[in-house]
Structure formats: structure tokens, C-alpha cells
Tab-separated table of C-alpha atoms in Angstrom:
chain	number	residue	atom	x	y	z
A	1	UNK	CA	189.907	0.622	217.413
A	2	UNK	CA	191.372	0.252	220.698
A	3	UNK	CA	190.157	2.485	223.633
A	4	UNK	CA	193.835	3.137	224.877
A	5	UNK	CA	196.296	3.106	222.058
A	6	UNK	CA	199.111	4.363	224.309
A	7	UNK	CA	198.481	2.255	227.133
A	8	UNK	CA	201.634	1.280	228.966
A	9	UNK	CA	200.254	-2.218	230.179
A	10	UNK	CA	197.156	-4.216	230.349
A	11	UNK	CA	194.510	-2.897	232.168
A	12	UNK	CA	190.761	-3.599	232.701
A	13	UNK	CA	188.391	-2.028	230.339
A	14	UNK	CA	184.978	-1.281	231.730
A	15	UNK	CA	181.714	0.583	231.005
A	16	UNK	CA	181.457	3.643	233.035
A	17	UNK	CA	178.082	5.536	233.046
A	18	UNK	CA	177.420	8.792	235.029
A	19	UNK	CA	174.433	10.553	236.280
A	20	UNK	CA	173.982	14.003	237.974
A	21	UNK	CA	170.920	13.373	240.439
A	22	UNK	CA	169.229	15.563	242.807
A	23	UNK	CA	169.624	15.459	246.894
A	24	UNK	CA	166.022	13.843	246.868
A	25	UNK	CA	166.964	11.158	244.516
A	26	UNK	CA	170.474	10.703	246.197
A	27	UNK	CA	168.771	9.868	249.399
A	28	UNK	CA	166.221	7.481	247.883
A	29	UNK	CA	168.647	5.617	245.901
A	30	UNK	CA	171.239	5.358	248.787
A	31	UNK	CA	168.596	3.775	251.066
A	32	UNK	CA	167.452	1.451	248.351
A	33	UNK	CA	171.203	0.108	247.788
A	34	UNK	CA	172.175	0.130	251.512
A	35	UNK	CA	169.395	-2.873	251.563
A	36	UNK	CA	170.098	-4.570	248.245
A	37	UNK	CA	173.971	-4.202	247.896
A	38	UNK	CA	177.360	-4.883	249.596
A	39	UNK	CA	179.407	-1.544	251.004
A	40	UNK	CA	182.695	-1.130	249.340
A	41	UNK	CA	185.515	-2.509	251.616
A	42	UNK	CA	187.232	1.008	251.766
A	43	UNK	CA	186.245	3.649	253.927
A	44	UNK	CA	183.703	3.384	257.062
A	45	UNK	CA	180.694	1.427	255.712
A	46	UNK	CA	181.822	2.324	252.278
A	47	UNK	CA	182.257	5.866	252.820
A	48	UNK	CA	185.599	8.086	252.463
A	49	UNK	CA	186.917	11.166	251.170
A	50	UNK	CA	188.728	11.659	247.677
A	51	UNK	CA	191.268	14.417	247.026
A	52	UNK	CA	192.377	14.544	243.358
A	53	UNK	CA	195.176	17.000	241.657
A	54	UNK	CA	194.372	17.270	237.886
A	55	UNK	CA	196.732	18.385	235.340
A	56	UNK	CA	196.286	20.085	231.727
A	57	UNK	CA	198.591	21.717	229.346
A	58	UNK	CA	198.597	25.430	228.054
A	59	UNK	CA	195.844	24.773	225.467
A	60	UNK	CA	193.215	22.949	228.092
A	61	UNK	CA	193.265	20.060	225.804
A	62	UNK	CA	191.966	17.574	228.475
A	63	UNK	CA	189.258	20.277	229.399
A	64	UNK	CA	188.639	20.816	225.976
A	65	UNK	CA	188.088	17.384	225.076
A	66	UNK	CA	185.351	16.981	227.900
A	67	UNK	CA	183.546	20.583	227.319
A	68	UNK	CA	183.624	19.997	223.254
A	69	UNK	CA	182.342	16.488	223.452
A	70	UNK	CA	185.325	14.638	222.162
A	71	UNK	CA	184.656	10.745	222.061
A	72	UNK	CA	188.042	9.801	223.207
A	73	UNK	CA	189.710	11.577	226.354
A	74	UNK	CA	192.546	10.972	228.455
A	75	UNK	CA	193.971	12.926	231.564
A	76	UNK	CA	196.510	12.525	234.416
A	77	UNK	CA	195.475	13.072	238.277
A	78	UNK	CA	197.148	12.570	241.340
A	79	UNK	CA	194.890	11.037	243.975
A	80	UNK	CA	194.517	10.167	247.746
A	81	UNK	CA	191.933	9.190	250.088
A	82	UNK	CA	190.710	10.413	253.438
A	83	UNK	CA	193.807	12.115	255.291
A	84	UNK	CA	196.316	9.128	254.507
A	85	UNK	CA	199.267	10.628	252.557
A	86	UNK	CA	200.868	7.528	252.974
A	87	UNK	CA	199.027	6.059	249.918
A	88	UNK	CA	198.935	8.381	247.191
A	89	UNK	CA	198.261	7.367	243.407
A	90	UNK	CA	199.538	8.590	240.020
A	91	UNK	CA	196.432	7.879	237.615
A	92	UNK	CA	196.003	8.250	233.709
A	93	UNK	CA	192.354	7.741	232.779
A	94	UNK	CA	191.263	6.839	229.340
A	95	UNK	CA	187.700	7.461	228.058
A	96	UNK	CA	185.990	6.278	224.644
A	97	UNK	CA	182.344	6.961	225.145
A	98	UNK	CA	180.857	4.664	227.907
A	99	UNK	CA	184.063	2.687	227.981
A	100	UNK	CA	186.828	3.594	230.416
A	101	UNK	CA	190.402	2.218	231.607
A	102	UNK	CA	192.747	3.283	234.331
A	103	UNK	CA	196.471	2.952	234.782
A	104	UNK	CA	197.985	3.577	237.917
A	105	UNK	CA	201.012	3.670	240.043
A	106	UNK	CA	201.970	4.763	243.801
A	107	UNK	CA	203.706	7.956	244.231
A	108	UNK	CA	205.351	9.098	247.666
A	109	UNK	CA	204.368	12.562	249.524
A	110	UNK	CA	207.886	13.709	248.682
A	111	UNK	CA	207.582	12.914	245.165
A	112	UNK	CA	204.290	14.713	245.090
A	113	UNK	CA	205.891	17.570	246.507
A	114	UNK	CA	208.553	17.694	243.705
A	115	UNK	CA	205.923	17.420	240.979
A	116	UNK	CA	204.161	20.354	242.255
A	117	UNK	CA	207.310	22.487	242.573
A	118	UNK	CA	208.362	21.217	239.070
A	119	UNK	CA	211.171	19.282	239.870
A	120	UNK	CA	210.258	16.105	237.597
A	121	UNK	CA	213.474	14.770	236.523
A	122	UNK	CA	213.119	11.747	238.840
A	123	UNK	CA	210.071	10.655	237.027
A	124	UNK	CA	211.996	10.196	233.719
A	125	UNK	CA	214.532	7.955	236.025
A	126	UNK	CA	211.874	5.672	237.065
A	127	UNK	CA	211.491	1.877	236.055
A	128	UNK	CA	207.694	2.712	235.899
A	129	UNK	CA	206.555	3.434	232.393
A	130	UNK	CA	203.603	5.426	233.549
A	131	UNK	CA	206.040	7.779	235.298
A	132	UNK	CA	207.912	8.296	231.993
A	133	UNK	CA	204.993	9.070	230.106
A	134	UNK	CA	203.847	11.597	233.037
A	135	UNK	CA	207.253	13.332	232.883
A	136	UNK	CA	206.842	13.574	228.755
A	137	UNK	CA	203.484	15.291	229.770
A	138	UNK	CA	204.731	17.652	232.122
A	139	UNK	CA	207.618	18.375	230.030
A	140	UNK	CA	205.074	19.539	227.273
A	141	UNK	CA	203.867	22.345	229.362
A	142	UNK	CA	201.293	20.253	231.489
A	143	UNK	CA	200.966	21.558	234.845
A	144	UNK	CA	198.680	21.335	237.830
A	145	UNK	CA	195.425	23.196	237.415
A	146	UNK	CA	192.630	22.060	239.761
A	147	UNK	CA	192.172	20.522	242.995
A	148	UNK	CA	189.074	18.458	243.677
A	149	UNK	CA	187.580	16.970	246.906
A	150	UNK	CA	184.566	14.953	247.573
A	151	UNK	CA	182.707	12.294	249.839
A	152	UNK	CA	182.278	9.065	248.041
A	153	UNK	CA	179.903	6.357	249.100
A	154	UNK	CA	180.593	2.948	247.240
A	155	UNK	CA	178.637	-0.277	246.695
A	156	UNK	CA	179.498	-3.565	244.890
A	157	UNK	CA	177.587	-6.172	243.176
A	158	UNK	CA	179.664	-9.531	242.158
A	159	UNK	CA	177.629	-10.266	238.965
A	160	UNK	CA	178.902	-8.207	236.206
A	161	UNK	CA	181.740	-6.925	238.402
A	162	UNK	CA	179.535	-3.583	238.980
A	163	UNK	CA	180.466	-0.903	241.476
A	164	UNK	CA	177.974	2.085	242.236
A	165	UNK	CA	179.555	5.355	243.777
A	166	UNK	CA	177.806	8.418	245.122
A	167	UNK	CA	179.906	11.313	245.097
A	168	UNK	CA	178.723	14.203	246.966
A	169	UNK	CA	179.970	17.536	248.643
A	170	UNK	CA	182.050	18.507	245.638
A	171	UNK	CA	184.590	21.408	246.138
A	172	UNK	CA	187.710	22.546	245.009
A	173	UNK	CA	190.841	24.615	246.240
A	174	UNK	CA	191.811	27.667	244.274
A	175	UNK	CA	195.754	26.975	244.525
A	176	UNK	CA	196.482	23.643	242.960
A	177	UNK	CA	199.716	23.743	245.270
A	178	UNK	CA	197.665	23.163	248.409
A	179	UNK	CA	197.013	19.680	247.231
A	180	UNK	CA	198.481	18.111	250.244
A	181	UNK	CA	197.659	20.803	252.577
A	182	UNK	CA	194.549	19.297	254.492
A	183	UNK	CA	193.690	22.423	256.143
A	184	UNK	CA	193.293	24.366	252.846
A	185	UNK	CA	189.897	26.209	252.299
A	186	UNK	CA	187.724	24.435	249.878
A	187	UNK	CA	184.892	26.162	247.798
A	188	UNK	CA	181.465	24.143	247.567
A	189	UNK	CA	180.676	23.560	243.763
A	190	UNK	CA	177.693	21.340	243.376
A	191	UNK	CA	174.603	20.770	245.521
A	192	UNK	CA	173.497	17.657	243.445
A	193	UNK	CA	175.201	14.185	243.457
A	194	UNK	CA	177.193	12.213	240.715
A	195	UNK	CA	176.005	9.032	240.563
A	196	UNK	CA	178.473	6.600	238.858
A	197	UNK	CA	177.925	2.885	237.700
A	198	UNK	CA	180.873	0.743	236.416
A	199	UNK	CA	180.796	-2.663	235.292
A	200	UNK	CA	182.628	-5.314	233.121
A	201	UNK	CA	180.585	-6.801	229.999
A	202	UNK	CA	177.069	-6.712	231.206
A	203	UNK	CA	174.710	-4.620	233.525
A	204	UNK	CA	172.580	-7.036	235.460
A	205	UNK	CA	168.837	-6.420	235.190
A	206	UNK	CA	168.728	-6.139	239.151
A	207	UNK	CA	171.033	-3.077	239.135
A	208	UNK	CA	169.121	-1.355	236.223
A	209	UNK	CA	165.897	-1.745	238.260
A	210	UNK	CA	167.264	-0.316	241.271
A	211	UNK	CA	168.701	2.780	239.782
A	212	UNK	CA	166.225	3.222	236.979
A	213	UNK	CA	169.275	3.443	234.814
A	214	UNK	CA	167.545	4.464	231.270
A	215	UNK	CA	166.097	7.528	232.989
A	216	UNK	CA	169.074	8.722	234.543
A	217	UNK	CA	171.882	8.578	231.736
A	218	UNK	CA	173.652	12.143	231.800
A	219	UNK	CA	177.450	13.404	231.294
A	220	UNK	CA	179.387	15.078	233.945
A	221	UNK	CA	183.199	15.805	234.818
A	222	UNK	CA	184.243	16.771	238.315
A	223	UNK	CA	187.322	18.128	236.638
A	224	UNK	CA	185.299	20.112	234.063
A	225	UNK	CA	183.091	21.775	236.853
A	226	UNK	CA	186.222	22.582	238.795
A	227	UNK	CA	187.579	24.571	236.023
A	228	UNK	CA	184.370	26.686	235.490
A	229	UNK	CA	182.525	26.326	239.065
A	230	UNK	CA	182.457	29.528	241.234
């Protein structure tokens, strides 16, 4: 069975494992990985801020899919990095168990402003299939519901195409319409750190040993906590 039966184009399917770790484990693991792995090329020394706007429908299907433990989940989000509003992405994320995939396309700041205001007809006229699919989603009662911001530190390992990220200082905005307002007040949500490990076909034993993966497996969703936290 395909993980993403409605995928508009071929994308990479990867394994994705999440772990909620304490601040003490966060400190130890980061120090260990800084010595053993390379920093992601994005941000400063692999560190950067992520701000995401999430969407859901009137029945909260995306939220319920996570909280009720559905095997297959998908959701739309719009995301930018740091304070750079010249590079914004519309993403649709698919997940079945530990397998995940992501389809994405660029959006301009002006297009995002239109989407937030409910002016979405331009999406249907786009040549990008993902934008047309997003139009259908929004036209079927989906709307902006949550903004999440956090700091990310990322490491990479070439064998297995491994990427390890630490997401901390997780916070949210009460009003999703303030997504582009970088001076908006964010409410802190989570004291712990989310450790994510993504890889292609196999996870090298070196990485398993570094993060003690079997002892850390858990399930966590920044979107879900943003709908319930605070």
C-alpha cells in the first residue's frame, strides 16, 4: 500500500522517529553529536528558528488523526525560517507509521497574506498541483488554526542520509492571523526538547549508539500540543 496515494509528484519517502527528551538529555546528546557529526548547512552552526502555520477543517481531522492514533496522517502547513519572509514554503506532510514524505512549493509573502485573509482563488489558477490541492482543502472548510515557533539545531550523517534535529523553546501564537508578524507574542508550550531522526532505508549502528534510539522512541506532535497546550 502506498504511503501517499494522493501525492501530486514523486517525493522521497523516509523513516521518521521522534523522541521527547529532557533538558539534561538534550545537553548531553547535543554535545555528543557536535563532536561526531556535521552541522546542517542551514542557519548558524546548524541552528535556526522555524515558524509554521497549520491548517485544519471544521471537524479537526488533522488534529484527531494524531491524538486518536490514526496510522495514516496528512496535513498542510506554511513555513518560513528565521526572519526571512522572502523564502516561504507551502508543505503537505504525509505519515504512515514511521514512514513520512513531504511535498512542497514556494509561496510569496503576498500570497500568504491572501491565504490568511481567505482570498484563495489564485491557488486554483496556479500551475503547481500542490497549490490547486491546497485550494480544494481550503475551499472545504479548512482554515488557519495554529502558529508554532521553535529553535532547531540540525546534524547530518551521509550514510543512510541521516538527519537529526533538536527542536526546543516550542511556543505558539493565539491568533493564527499573526503568522507573518514577527513581533507577535508567543506563549511557551514545552520545557522538553523534541529529538527527530530521519533516514532513508537504514539507520547506521553508529547513529543508534550515539542517541540510544531504542530507549528513546516516543510519539509527539508540535501541531497537536499547539492545539491543547496553554
